[in-house]
Amino acid sequence: YESCLATCGCDTDAPVPMPTSVPTSSAPSPAPTYNCDDSTTWYRGSNPAKNCEWVSEDSDTRCSKVGNDGTYAYESCLATCGCKTDAPIVSPTSVPTTSEPTTAAPTAGPTSPAPTAGPT
């Protein structure tokens, strides 16, 4: 074996890693955390009294309301409108990310069909 290594020009003095008696990798990371709390800053329109507590009084209707910050109640009043625990909180990235692939140049026409006259 060693003569073949020498013939091939391999370094026969290179250390060969030996197995360790304990695993060398760290333990698995903890399960993701979820934010299922109601926002303390969200409110409907320009009325701070219409907050997540207000939404909870009629959540079937009010979870679809848009707040002063442009988010829907169901996005900000998670405990009231139902928390989606299958969507972990993702830490912000230092570089913007896109969900759609970008192109080098604009497309020749619209990428989606024209709007309809009414809801479909």
XYZ file of C-alpha atoms in Angstrom:
120
model
C 0.000 0.000 0.000
C 2.689 2.483 1.029
C 4.813 1.669 -2.018
C 1.842 2.494 -4.248
C 1.426 5.822 -2.467
C 5.094 6.605 -2.950
C 4.877 5.648 -6.630
C 1.873 7.894 -7.119
C 3.641 10.788 -5.476
C 1.275 10.880 -2.526
C 2.390 12.217 0.819
C 2.786 9.113 2.958
C 3.429 11.237 6.043
C 0.015 12.896 5.880
C -2.003 12.111 8.998
C -5.023 9.886 8.584
C -7.972 11.008 10.697
C -8.911 8.442 13.295
C -12.498 7.881 14.418
C -13.460 9.705 17.592
C -15.209 8.110 20.532
C -17.849 10.867 20.687
C -19.711 12.669 17.910
C -17.943 15.789 16.683
C -21.044 17.665 15.536
C -23.093 19.812 17.855
C -26.600 18.959 18.934
C -29.456 19.775 16.555
C -30.709 23.323 16.642
C -33.827 24.005 18.692
C -37.216 24.009 17.022
C -38.207 27.327 15.425
C -40.050 29.834 17.557
C -43.368 31.348 16.626
C -44.786 34.741 17.415
C -48.449 34.190 18.216
C -49.068 37.410 20.124
C -51.343 40.281 19.232
C -49.549 43.443 18.171
C -49.552 46.254 20.712
C -49.247 48.891 17.983
C -51.755 47.811 15.292
C -55.028 49.702 14.931
C -57.689 50.262 12.288
C -57.576 53.465 10.251
C -56.878 56.519 12.366
C -58.605 55.251 15.518
C -56.157 53.752 18.064
C -59.135 52.394 20.045
C -59.781 49.957 17.173
C -56.864 47.714 18.124
C -56.508 43.928 18.359
C -58.834 43.878 21.353
C -61.457 45.593 19.169
C -60.822 42.979 16.454
C -61.409 40.200 19.011
C -64.952 41.462 19.639
C -65.935 40.385 16.088
C -62.960 38.502 14.671
C -64.985 36.806 11.910
C -65.496 40.204 10.292
C -62.636 42.307 11.626
C -59.621 40.055 10.959
C -59.802 41.158 7.315
C -59.568 44.880 8.180
C -56.503 46.883 7.157
C -54.621 48.784 9.831
C -52.935 52.166 9.848
C -49.629 50.513 8.928
C -51.033 48.765 5.848
C -51.141 45.283 7.383
C -54.282 43.229 7.811
C -55.541 42.451 11.294
C -54.941 38.746 10.645
C -51.248 39.574 10.087
C -50.887 41.644 13.260
C -53.493 40.264 15.666
C -52.203 36.707 15.576
C -53.619 35.509 18.894
C -57.033 36.921 17.981
C -57.213 35.872 14.331
C -55.371 32.570 14.567
C -51.675 31.934 14.648
C -50.154 29.921 11.830
C -47.475 27.896 13.644
C -46.316 26.260 10.429
C -44.671 29.545 9.424
C -41.640 30.186 11.641
C -40.333 33.668 12.217
C -37.511 34.291 9.796
C -34.708 36.590 10.800
C -34.141 39.536 8.489
C -31.389 39.203 5.922
C -28.739 41.815 5.231
C -29.520 41.712 1.512
C -33.027 42.024 0.037
C -34.500 38.802 -1.274
C -37.124 38.297 -3.941
C -39.704 35.587 -4.370
C -39.830 36.072 -8.125
C -36.783 35.508 -10.314
C -35.422 38.747 -11.672
C -34.596 39.445 -15.301
C -31.917 41.615 -16.848
C -34.405 43.584 -18.935
C -38.106 44.423 -18.775
C -40.543 42.045 -20.407
C -42.308 42.970 -23.637
C -45.735 42.964 -22.028
C -47.597 42.305 -18.808
C -46.727 39.075 -17.039
C -50.242 38.583 -15.701
C -53.615 38.676 -17.439
C -55.551 41.921 -17.620
C -57.811 42.711 -14.656
C -61.365 41.431 -14.744
C -64.446 43.625 -14.531
C -65.299 42.210 -11.119
C -64.343 39.589 -8.562
C -63.908 36.064 -9.861
